[in-house]
Coordinates of C-alpha atoms in Angstrom, one line a residue:
M136 CA 36.5 10.7 -11.2
P137 CA 37.2 7.7 -8.9
I138 CA 40.8 6.7 -8.5
S139 CA 42.2 3.2 -8.6
S140 CA 43.8 2.9 -5.1
P141 CA 43.5 0.7 -2.0
A142 CA 41.7 3.6 -0.3
S143 CA 38.7 3.9 -2.6
P144 CA 37.0 0.6 -1.6
L145 CA 37.3 1.6 2.0
I146 CA 34.6 4.3 1.6
F147 CA 31.2 3.8 0.2
P148 CA 29.5 5.4 -1.5
V149 CA 32.7 6.0 -3.4
P150 CA 33.5 9.7 -2.9
Q151 CA 33.5 12.3 -5.6
R152 CA 37.3 12.9 -5.2
V153 CA 39.9 11.0 -3.2
T154 CA 43.6 12.0 -3.1
P155 CA 45.7 9.3 -1.5
A156 CA 48.9 10.1 0.4
E157 CA 51.7 8.0 2.0
G158 CA 51.4 6.4 5.4
H159 CA 48.8 6.0 8.1
T160 CA 47.8 8.3 10.9
S161 CA 48.6 7.6 14.5
A162 CA 46.2 6.5 17.2
A163 CA 46.8 9.8 19.0
A164 CA 45.7 11.8 15.9
L165 CA 42.6 9.7 15.6
A166 CA 41.7 10.4 19.2
Q167 CA 42.1 14.2 18.6
A168 CA 40.3 14.5 15.3
R169 CA 39.1 18.1 14.7
E170 CA 35.9 18.9 12.9
H171 CA 33.9 22.1 12.2
V172 CA 31.4 23.7 9.7
D173 CA 32.7 26.1 7.1
A174 CA 30.4 26.7 4.2
D175 CA 33.0 28.8 2.4
A176 CA 35.7 26.1 2.6
V177 CA 33.2 23.3 1.4
G178 CA 30.9 24.9 -1.1
R179 CA 28.2 22.3 -1.7
P180 CA 25.3 21.4 0.6
Q181 CA 25.9 18.2 2.6
G182 CA 29.5 18.2 1.4
Y183 CA 32.6 17.6 3.5
R184 CA 36.4 17.5 3.3
L185 CA 38.2 14.9 5.3
T186 CA 42.0 15.3 5.5
V187 CA 44.1 12.6 7.2
T188 CA 47.9 13.1 7.7
P189 CA 50.3 11.1 9.9
D190 CA 49.8 13.6 12.7
A191 CA 46.3 15.0 12.3
V192 CA 42.7 14.4 11.2
E193 CA 40.5 17.2 10.1
L194 CA 36.8 17.1 9.0
V195 CA 35.2 20.2 7.5
G196 CA 31.5 20.2 6.6
H197 CA 29.5 22.6 4.5
D198 CA 26.8 22.2 7.2
D199 CA 25.9 19.8 10.0
A200 CA 24.7 17.2 7.5
G201 CA 28.0 17.4 5.7
L202 CA 29.8 16.8 9.0
F203 CA 27.6 13.8 9.7
H204 CA 28.3 12.3 6.3
G205 CA 32.0 12.9 6.7
R206 CA 31.9 11.0 10.0
Q207 CA 30.3 8.0 8.3
S208 CA 33.2 8.0 5.8
F209 CA 35.7 8.3 8.7
L210 CA 34.0 5.6 10.6
Q211 CA 34.3 3.3 7.6
L212 CA 38.0 4.0 7.4
Q213 CA 38.5 3.2 11.0
R214 CA 36.4 0.0 11.0
H215 CA 37.6 -1.7 7.9
D216 CA 41.3 -1.1 7.3
A217 CA 42.1 -4.5 8.7
A218 CA 45.8 -4.4 7.6
H219 CA 46.4 -1.4 10.0
P220 CA 44.2 -1.8 13.0
G221 CA 43.9 1.4 15.1
S222 CA 44.9 3.7 12.2
V223 CA 43.6 4.9 8.9
P224 CA 45.4 5.6 5.6
C225 CA 46.5 9.1 4.9
L226 CA 44.3 10.8 2.2
T227 CA 42.1 13.7 1.4
V228 CA 38.4 13.1 0.6
E229 CA 36.4 15.9 -1.1
D230 CA 32.8 14.7 -1.3
W231 CA 29.2 15.9 -1.9
P232 CA 26.0 14.3 -3.1
D233 CA 24.8 14.6 -6.7
I234 CA 21.2 14.5 -5.5
L235 CA 20.3 16.3 -2.3
T236 CA 17.4 14.0 -1.3
R237 CA 18.2 10.3 -1.2
G238 CA 15.6 8.1 0.3
F239 CA 14.4 4.6 1.0
M240 CA 10.7 3.6 1.1
F241 CA 10.0 0.4 3.1
D242 CA 6.6 -1.3 2.7
I243 CA 5.3 -2.2 6.1
S244 CA 1.7 -2.8 5.1
R245 CA 1.5 -5.8 2.8
D246 CA 1.6 -8.3 5.6
R247 CA 5.0 -8.0 7.1
V248 CA 5.4 -5.4 9.8
P249 CA 8.9 -5.1 11.1
T250 CA 9.8 -4.7 14.8
L251 CA 11.2 -1.5 16.2
D252 CA 14.6 -3.2 16.5
T253 CA 14.5 -4.1 12.8
I254 CA 13.4 -0.6 11.7
K255 CA 16.2 0.9 13.8
L256 CA 18.7 -1.5 12.3
V257 CA 17.6 -0.3 8.8
I258 CA 17.9 3.3 9.9
D259 CA 21.5 2.7 11.1
K260 CA 22.4 1.2 7.8
L261 CA 20.8 4.1 5.9
A262 CA 22.8 6.6 7.9
L263 CA 26.0 4.7 7.1
L264 CA 25.1 4.7 3.4
K265 CA 24.4 8.5 3.5
F266 CA 20.6 8.3 2.9
N267 CA 18.8 11.2 4.3
Q268 CA 15.1 10.3 3.9
F269 CA 13.1 7.3 5.1
Q270 CA 9.4 6.5 4.3
L271 CA 7.4 3.7 6.0
Y272 CA 4.7 2.9 3.4
T273 CA 1.4 2.2 5.2
E274 CA -2.1 1.4 4.2
H275 CA -3.6 0.1 7.4
T276 CA -0.7 -0.5 9.8
I277 CA -0.8 2.7 11.9
A278 CA -3.1 2.7 15.0
Y279 CA -5.4 5.5 13.9
V280 CA -7.8 6.7 16.6
G281 CA -11.3 5.7 15.8
H282 CA -10.4 3.0 13.2
E283 CA -9.5 0.1 15.4
P284 CA -11.5 -2.5 13.4
V285 CA -9.2 -1.9 10.4
W286 CA -5.9 -2.3 12.1
K287 CA -6.5 -4.4 15.2
D288 CA -5.1 -7.6 13.8
A289 CA -2.3 -6.0 11.7
S290 CA 0.5 -5.4 14.3
P291 CA 0.2 -1.6 13.7
L292 CA 2.7 1.1 14.8
S293 CA 1.4 3.3 17.6
F294 CA 1.9 7.0 17.4
D295 CA 4.3 6.8 20.3
E296 CA 6.4 4.3 18.3
Y297 CA 6.2 6.5 15.2
R298 CA 7.6 9.4 17.2
E299 CA 10.3 7.2 18.6
I300 CA 11.3 6.2 15.0
E301 CA 11.3 9.8 13.9
A302 CA 13.6 10.9 16.8
Y303 CA 15.9 8.0 16.0
C304 CA 16.0 9.2 12.3
R305 CA 16.5 12.8 13.3
E306 CA 19.6 12.0 15.3
R307 CA 21.1 10.5 12.1
H308 CA 20.1 13.4 9.8
I309 CA 17.3 11.4 8.2
D310 CA 13.9 12.8 7.5
L311 CA 11.1 10.4 8.4
V312 CA 8.4 11.3 5.8
P313 CA 4.9 10.1 6.6
C314 CA 3.6 7.8 3.8
Q315 CA -0.1 6.9 3.9
N316 CA -2.1 5.9 0.9
V317 CA -5.4 7.8 1.1
F318 CA -7.1 7.1 -2.3
G319 CA -6.1 3.8 -3.9
H320 CA -4.8 0.6 -2.3
M321 CA -7.5 0.9 0.4
H322 CA -8.4 -2.8 0.2
R323 CA -8.2 -3.5 4.0
W324 CA -10.3 -0.4 4.8
L325 CA -13.0 -1.1 2.2
M326 CA -13.3 -4.8 3.2
T327 CA -13.9 -3.9 6.9
P328 CA -17.5 -3.6 8.1
G329 CA -18.5 0.0 8.3
Y330 CA -16.3 1.2 5.5
E331 CA -17.6 -0.9 2.5
H332 CA -19.9 1.9 1.3
L333 CA -16.9 4.1 0.6
A334 CA -15.6 1.9 -2.2
E335 CA -15.6 3.0 -5.8
A336 CA -16.1 -0.6 -7.1
P337 CA -17.4 -2.7 -4.2
D338 CA -18.1 -5.7 -6.4
G339 CA -14.6 -5.8 -8.0
W340 CA -13.0 -4.4 -11.1
D341 CA -10.9 -5.3 -14.2
T342 CA -7.2 -4.7 -13.7
P343 CA -4.9 -3.3 -16.4
W344 CA -2.9 -6.6 -16.2
G345 CA -5.7 -8.8 -17.6
W346 CA -7.3 -10.3 -14.5
R347 CA -10.2 -9.3 -12.3
D348 CA -9.8 -8.2 -8.7
E349 CA -12.8 -9.0 -6.6
R350 CA -11.6 -6.8 -3.8
P351 CA -12.5 -3.1 -3.7
S352 CA -9.4 -0.8 -4.0
S353 CA -10.1 2.9 -4.4
L354 CA -12.3 5.3 -2.5
Y355 CA -15.4 6.7 -4.2
P356 CA -14.2 10.3 -4.5
A357 CA -17.7 11.9 -4.8
D358 CA -18.8 10.6 -1.4
P359 CA -18.1 13.3 1.3
K360 CA -17.4 10.5 3.8
S361 CA -14.5 9.3 1.6
F362 CA -12.8 12.6 1.9
E363 CA -13.6 12.7 5.6
L364 CA -11.7 9.4 6.0
S365 CA -8.7 10.6 3.8
A366 CA -8.5 13.9 5.7
D367 CA -8.7 12.1 9.1
L368 CA -5.7 9.9 8.2
I369 CA -3.7 12.9 7.0
D370 CA -4.6 15.0 10.1
Q371 CA -3.7 12.3 12.6
L372 CA -0.4 11.3 11.0
A373 CA 0.6 14.9 10.3
A374 CA 0.0 15.8 13.9
H375 CA 2.7 13.3 15.0
S376 CA 5.2 14.1 12.2
G377 CA 7.9 16.8 12.2
S378 CA 8.7 16.4 8.5
K379 CA 7.8 19.1 6.1
L380 CA 6.8 16.5 3.6
F381 CA 3.8 14.0 3.4
N382 CA 3.4 11.2 0.8
I383 CA -0.3 10.7 0.1
G384 CA 0.2 7.8 -2.4
C385 CA -2.7 8.0 -4.9
D386 CA -1.2 5.4 -7.2
E387 CA -3.0 2.7 -9.2
T388 CA -6.5 4.0 -8.9
D389 CA -7.3 1.9 -11.9
D390 CA -10.8 1.0 -10.7
L391 CA -11.9 4.6 -10.9
G392 CA -14.8 4.8 -13.4
Q393 CA -15.6 1.0 -13.1
G394 CA -18.0 1.5 -10.3
K395 CA -19.9 4.4 -8.8
S396 CA -18.0 7.1 -10.8
E397 CA -18.8 5.4 -14.2
A398 CA -21.2 8.1 -15.4
R399 CA -19.1 11.0 -14.3
V400 CA -15.9 9.5 -15.8
A401 CA -17.9 9.0 -19.1
T402 CA -18.8 12.7 -19.1
D403 CA -15.8 14.5 -17.7
G404 CA -13.0 11.9 -18.1
R405 CA -11.1 9.8 -15.7
A406 CA -8.3 12.3 -15.5
A407 CA -10.5 15.1 -14.3
V408 CA -12.1 13.0 -11.6
Y409 CA -8.7 11.9 -10.3
L410 CA -7.2 15.4 -10.4
E411 CA -10.1 16.9 -8.4
Y412 CA -9.6 14.5 -5.5
L413 CA -5.8 14.8 -5.7
Q414 CA -6.0 18.5 -5.5
R415 CA -8.3 18.3 -2.4
L416 CA -5.8 15.9 -0.7
C417 CA -2.9 18.2 -1.5
E418 CA -4.7 21.2 0.0
R419 CA -5.3 19.2 3.1
V420 CA -1.6 18.4 3.5
A421 CA -0.6 22.0 2.7
G422 CA -2.9 23.1 5.5
H423 CA -0.5 21.3 7.9
G424 CA 2.4 23.3 6.5
K425 CA 3.7 20.2 4.6
T426 CA 4.5 19.6 1.0
P427 CA 2.5 16.7 -0.6
L428 CA 4.2 13.9 -2.5
F429 CA 2.2 11.6 -4.7
W430 CA 2.9 8.7 -7.0
G431 CA 3.0 9.8 -10.7
D432 CA 1.6 6.8 -12.6
I433 CA -1.9 8.2 -13.2
V434 CA -0.4 11.5 -14.4
L435 CA 1.9 9.7 -16.8
N436 CA -1.1 7.9 -18.2
H437 CA -2.9 11.3 -18.6
P438 CA -0.2 13.8 -19.5
E439 CA -2.9 16.5 -20.0
L440 CA -2.9 16.7 -16.2
I441 CA 0.7 17.9 -15.9
P442 CA -0.1 21.7 -16.4
Q443 CA -2.8 21.4 -13.8
L444 CA -0.8 19.8 -11.0
P445 CA -0.6 21.7 -7.7
D446 CA 2.4 24.0 -7.8
D447 CA 3.7 22.9 -4.4
A448 CA 3.3 19.1 -4.9
V449 CA 6.1 16.7 -5.7
L450 CA 5.5 13.9 -8.2
L451 CA 7.1 10.5 -7.5
N452 CA 8.0 9.0 -10.8
W453 CA 8.3 5.2 -10.3
G454 CA 9.5 2.5 -12.6
Y455 CA 10.9 -0.8 -11.5
E456 CA 12.3 -2.5 -14.6
A457 CA 15.6 -2.0 -16.3
G458 CA 15.0 0.2 -19.3
H459 CA 12.2 2.2 -17.7
P460 CA 12.2 5.6 -19.6
F461 CA 13.4 7.7 -16.7
M462 CA 15.4 10.0 -19.0
E463 CA 12.5 10.7 -21.3
Q464 CA 10.0 11.3 -18.5
S465 CA 12.4 13.4 -16.4
K466 CA 12.9 15.7 -19.4
Q467 CA 9.1 16.0 -19.7
F468 CA 8.8 17.0 -16.0
H469 CA 11.8 19.3 -16.2
D470 CA 10.5 21.1 -19.2
A471 CA 7.0 21.5 -17.6
G472 CA 8.5 22.8 -14.4
V473 CA 7.1 19.9 -12.3
R474 CA 8.9 19.1 -9.1
Y475 CA 9.6 15.3 -9.0
Y476 CA 11.6 12.4 -7.6
V477 CA 12.8 9.4 -9.5
C478 CA 11.9 6.1 -7.8
P479 CA 13.6 2.9 -8.7
A480 CA 13.5 -0.3 -6.7
T481 CA 15.4 -3.1 -4.9
S482 CA 13.6 -5.6 -7.2
S483 CA 13.2 -7.9 -4.2
W484 CA 9.5 -8.4 -3.9
C485 CA 7.7 -11.3 -5.6
T486 CA 11.1 -12.9 -6.2
L487 CA 12.4 -14.6 -3.0
T488 CA 15.9 -14.1 -4.3
G489 CA 16.0 -10.6 -5.7
R490 CA 16.9 -9.6 -9.2
G491 CA 20.4 -8.1 -9.0
E492 CA 21.1 -7.1 -12.5
N493 CA 17.7 -5.5 -12.8
T494 CA 17.9 -3.5 -9.6
T495 CA 21.4 -2.2 -10.4
T496 CA 20.5 -1.1 -13.9
N497 CA 17.2 0.3 -12.7
C498 CA 18.8 2.4 -10.0
R499 CA 21.6 3.6 -12.2
E500 CA 19.3 4.7 -15.0
A501 CA 17.1 6.5 -12.5
A502 CA 20.1 8.3 -10.9
E503 CA 21.5 9.4 -14.3
A504 CA 18.1 10.9 -15.3
A505 CA 17.8 12.6 -11.9
V506 CA 21.2 14.2 -12.3
R507 CA 20.7 15.3 -15.9
F508 CA 17.3 16.8 -15.4
G509 CA 17.5 18.1 -11.8
A510 CA 15.1 15.8 -9.9
E511 CA 14.6 16.9 -6.3
G512 CA 15.0 13.4 -5.0
F513 CA 16.0 9.8 -5.5
L514 CA 13.8 7.3 -3.7
V515 CA 14.7 3.5 -3.6
T516 CA 11.5 1.5 -3.0
D517 CA 11.1 -1.9 -1.4
W518 CA 7.6 -3.3 -1.7
G519 CA 5.7 -6.2 -0.1
D520 CA 3.3 -7.3 -2.9
N521 CA 1.6 -10.7 -2.5
G522 CA 2.5 -11.2 1.1
H523 CA 6.1 -9.8 1.4
W524 CA 7.7 -13.2 1.2
Q525 CA 11.2 -11.9 0.6
P526 CA 13.5 -11.6 3.7
L527 CA 15.1 -8.2 4.3
S528 CA 18.5 -9.5 3.5
V529 CA 17.5 -10.0 -0.2
S530 CA 16.9 -6.2 -0.4
W531 CA 20.4 -5.2 0.6
A532 CA 21.9 -5.6 -2.9
G533 CA 19.6 -3.0 -4.4
L534 CA 19.6 -0.7 -1.4
V535 CA 23.4 -0.6 -1.1
Y536 CA 23.9 -0.1 -4.9
G537 CA 21.2 2.5 -4.9
A538 CA 22.9 4.4 -2.1
G539 CA 26.0 4.6 -4.3
V540 CA 24.5 5.9 -7.5
G541 CA 22.2 8.2 -5.5
W542 CA 25.2 9.9 -3.9
A543 CA 27.7 10.0 -6.8
V544 CA 26.5 8.2 -9.9
E545 CA 29.6 8.3 -12.1
Q546 CA 31.8 7.0 -9.2
N547 CA 29.5 4.2 -8.2
T548 CA 28.1 2.6 -11.4
S549 CA 30.4 -0.5 -11.2
T550 CA 29.2 -3.6 -9.3
D551 CA 32.7 -5.0 -9.0
H552 CA 32.9 -4.3 -5.3
L553 CA 29.2 -4.6 -4.5
P554 CA 29.5 -7.9 -2.6
H555 CA 32.2 -6.3 -0.5
H556 CA 30.1 -3.2 0.3
I557 CA 27.0 -5.4 1.2
A558 CA 29.2 -7.4 3.6
R559 CA 30.8 -4.4 5.2
L560 CA 28.0 -2.0 5.5
A561 CA 24.7 -4.0 5.5
L562 CA 26.1 -7.0 7.4
D563 CA 29.0 -5.6 9.4
E564 CA 31.3 -8.4 8.1
R565 CA 35.0 -8.2 7.3
S566 CA 34.7 -11.2 5.0
D567 CA 33.0 -10.8 1.6
T568 CA 31.5 -14.3 1.7
L569 CA 28.0 -13.6 2.7
G570 CA 27.8 -10.4 0.6
Q571 CA 28.9 -12.5 -2.4
I572 CA 26.3 -15.2 -1.7
L573 CA 23.5 -12.5 -1.5
W574 CA 24.7 -11.0 -4.8
D575 CA 25.0 -14.3 -6.6
L576 CA 21.6 -15.3 -5.3
S577 CA 20.1 -12.1 -6.6
N578 CA 21.2 -13.1 -10.1
L579 CA 20.0 -16.7 -10.0
Y580 CA 17.1 -15.7 -12.2
L581 CA 19.6 -15.2 -15.1
Q582 CA 20.1 -19.0 -15.3
T583 CA 17.1 -19.2 -17.6
D584 CA 16.0 -16.9 -20.4
V585 CA 12.7 -16.2 -18.8
R586 CA 12.1 -12.6 -17.5
I587 CA 8.8 -11.7 -15.8
A588 CA 8.2 -8.1 -14.7
N589 CA 8.5 -7.6 -10.9
T590 CA 8.9 -11.4 -10.2
T591 CA 10.9 -14.6 -10.9
W592 CA 9.5 -17.7 -12.4
W593 CA 9.8 -19.7 -9.2
F594 CA 7.8 -17.1 -7.2
H595 CA 5.2 -17.0 -10.0
A596 CA 4.9 -20.8 -9.8
L597 CA 4.4 -20.6 -6.1
Q598 CA 1.8 -17.9 -6.2
W599 CA -0.2 -18.9 -9.3
T600 CA -0.3 -22.7 -9.0
D601 CA -3.3 -23.1 -11.3
Q602 CA -1.4 -21.6 -14.4
P603 CA 0.1 -24.2 -16.7
W604 CA 3.9 -24.2 -17.3
D605 CA 3.6 -24.2 -21.1
V606 CA 2.0 -20.8 -21.5
E607 CA 3.2 -17.2 -20.9
P608 CA 4.8 -16.0 -18.8
R609 CA 6.6 -19.3 -17.9
S610 CA 6.6 -20.9 -21.3
G611 CA 10.2 -20.0 -22.0
I612 CA 11.5 -22.3 -19.2
D613 CA 13.2 -25.5 -20.3
A614 CA 14.9 -28.4 -18.6
D615 CA 18.4 -27.0 -19.3
G616 CA 17.6 -23.7 -17.6
V617 CA 16.1 -25.4 -14.6
K618 CA 19.1 -27.7 -14.3
R619 CA 21.4 -24.7 -14.4
T620 CA 19.4 -23.1 -11.7
V621 CA 19.6 -26.2 -9.5
T622 CA 23.4 -26.4 -10.1
E623 CA 23.8 -22.8 -9.0
L624 CA 21.6 -23.4 -6.0
D625 CA 23.8 -26.3 -5.0
R626 CA 26.9 -24.1 -5.3
L627 CA 25.3 -21.4 -3.1
D628 CA 24.1 -24.0 -0.6
A629 CA 27.6 -25.4 -0.2
A630 CA 29.1 -21.9 0.2
L631 CA 26.5 -21.0 2.8
S632 CA 27.0 -24.2 4.7
A633 CA 30.7 -23.4 4.9
Y634 CA 30.1 -19.8 6.1
E635 CA 30.3 -19.2 9.9
P636 CA 28.3 -16.1 11.1
T637 CA 30.1 -13.6 13.2
N638 CA 27.2 -11.9 14.8
E639 CA 23.5 -12.4 15.6
H640 CA 22.3 -10.5 12.5
T641 CA 24.4 -12.6 10.1
A642 CA 23.2 -15.8 11.8
L643 CA 19.7 -14.7 11.0
V644 CA 20.7 -13.8 7.4
K645 CA 22.2 -17.2 7.0
R646 CA 18.9 -18.9 8.1
E647 CA 17.0 -16.6 5.7
I648 CA 19.2 -17.5 2.7
D649 CA 19.0 -21.2 3.5
W650 CA 15.2 -21.0 3.5
V651 CA 15.2 -19.2 0.2
I652 CA 17.6 -21.7 -1.4
Q653 CA 15.5 -24.7 -0.1
L654 CA 12.3 -23.1 -1.3
V655 CA 13.5 -22.3 -4.8
R656 CA 14.9 -25.9 -5.1
W657 CA 11.5 -27.2 -3.9
V658 CA 9.9 -25.4 -6.8
C659 CA 12.5 -26.7 -9.3
D660 CA 12.0 -30.3 -8.1
R661 CA 8.3 -30.0 -8.7
S662 CA 8.6 -28.5 -12.1
P663 CA 7.7 -30.7 -15.1
Y664 CA 11.3 -30.3 -16.3
L665 CA 12.7 -32.3 -13.4
G666 CA 9.9 -34.9 -13.4
G667 CA 7.8 -33.2 -10.7
K668 CA 9.4 -35.4 -8.1
E669 CA 8.4 -35.3 -4.4
S670 CA 11.8 -34.6 -2.7
S671 CA 10.3 -33.1 0.4
P672 CA 6.8 -33.5 2.0
S673 CA 6.1 -29.8 2.5
L674 CA 7.2 -26.3 1.9
P675 CA 10.4 -25.3 3.7
I676 CA 9.8 -23.0 6.6
C677 CA 12.1 -20.3 8.0
Q678 CA 11.6 -19.7 11.7
H679 CA 12.6 -16.3 13.0
P680 CA 13.4 -15.6 16.6

């Protein structure tokens, strides 16, 4: 259990066991720190023992990964004990992860493609937070040979860049898992001349959310050319990946049976048609010596598929709202012998601000289920739906908290020190000010009683301008709630104005947060609850370097 001592907040994720001692070590001891691997002395994979005395520092890892994680803890102690610069407090840390695979999935397909520098910054933070898996979610943003019309205007990653990212990850004990959707979410492909004939529903389809999508989404699985495309994407990306895993996506194929497969779905069932294509994709991945991963929403909608899933595949069970039944579903997978991950979220997309209380509850519930029922992995997701409007800084609250509960859930459930950890580890700041602003901003949505799945009411108002304010999902908003929101925005704006960045990264974060605050205020001012006044001529714009 965690201890209440000044040493505990200096290491995050909070370790499994910390035993404080008197005094601080000397600069000479720090310079001569000893480390080695001893699987007998440290019994759990990826575990480590860090011992700091006044005269010596010793780090013992179960394996090389354990040594690396121990170095991250030691690095945190060295960087952030401001009261004793050049030394660290004496203590013994005995630490290991509850869940052996702890990953982050970063959407780089829904309009915003990060630079290599940004991707490497994220990887550095993942290493410090003790993540060991990274996925770059792609639909059309890799420069596949022979498919230039699809990706030519999408700022794609080249395969040389992909290998550079993989090498950067490997140096930090992070597995870069290829992540390419090859069944559903194929809009960009199927709207490109030369690929339209592969669509299941080329003329649009009715979504489960009550509206019609005029864009094609899924491949028509009975067309041999569809599988040729899926296989080509798998083959090209697998050839440039050293990972033993491959995420083939296959989620939200909800148009299946609404187009060319209608007759077969009517005869054999939608589940059978889906499973047949999934099995072929898994076999293709296995042919490269890799284990296929796939999103589990279709299987959960058709539980009769569970006994028929490929034995070597790993199901990714995603759910992004607080209260998602991870515990119930994890028991179902455990009892059926299905390999699976739990996949919560940063709750940043379609919000502008984040949803702090939601992401922390969602991540905690997922981690608790994973530990209880033996999930193979814990994957925090960060999506880019509807244009990826949210800046990266808005995702740090969920990502940092997820790192904690993914490593040691009982020790890291509290959010009391979360602003401090965001500031130290995500922003490299000694002051908690910017971390506190990000955390408070992420909970701005609590100023009204309106809760909309995967979004906030102000983002909803920006995206769906033709919907009236007095009907669901915005009908619960009232003048008092909007006024409370504006009051909190004003407080955050004042705190941000007083904050002085200490590095180039935090200067960018300050500009990002300022843009978010101004844009949310812009929506509030134009709501009917504040008279719909015209306080600014146009939408606020955030200019990045």
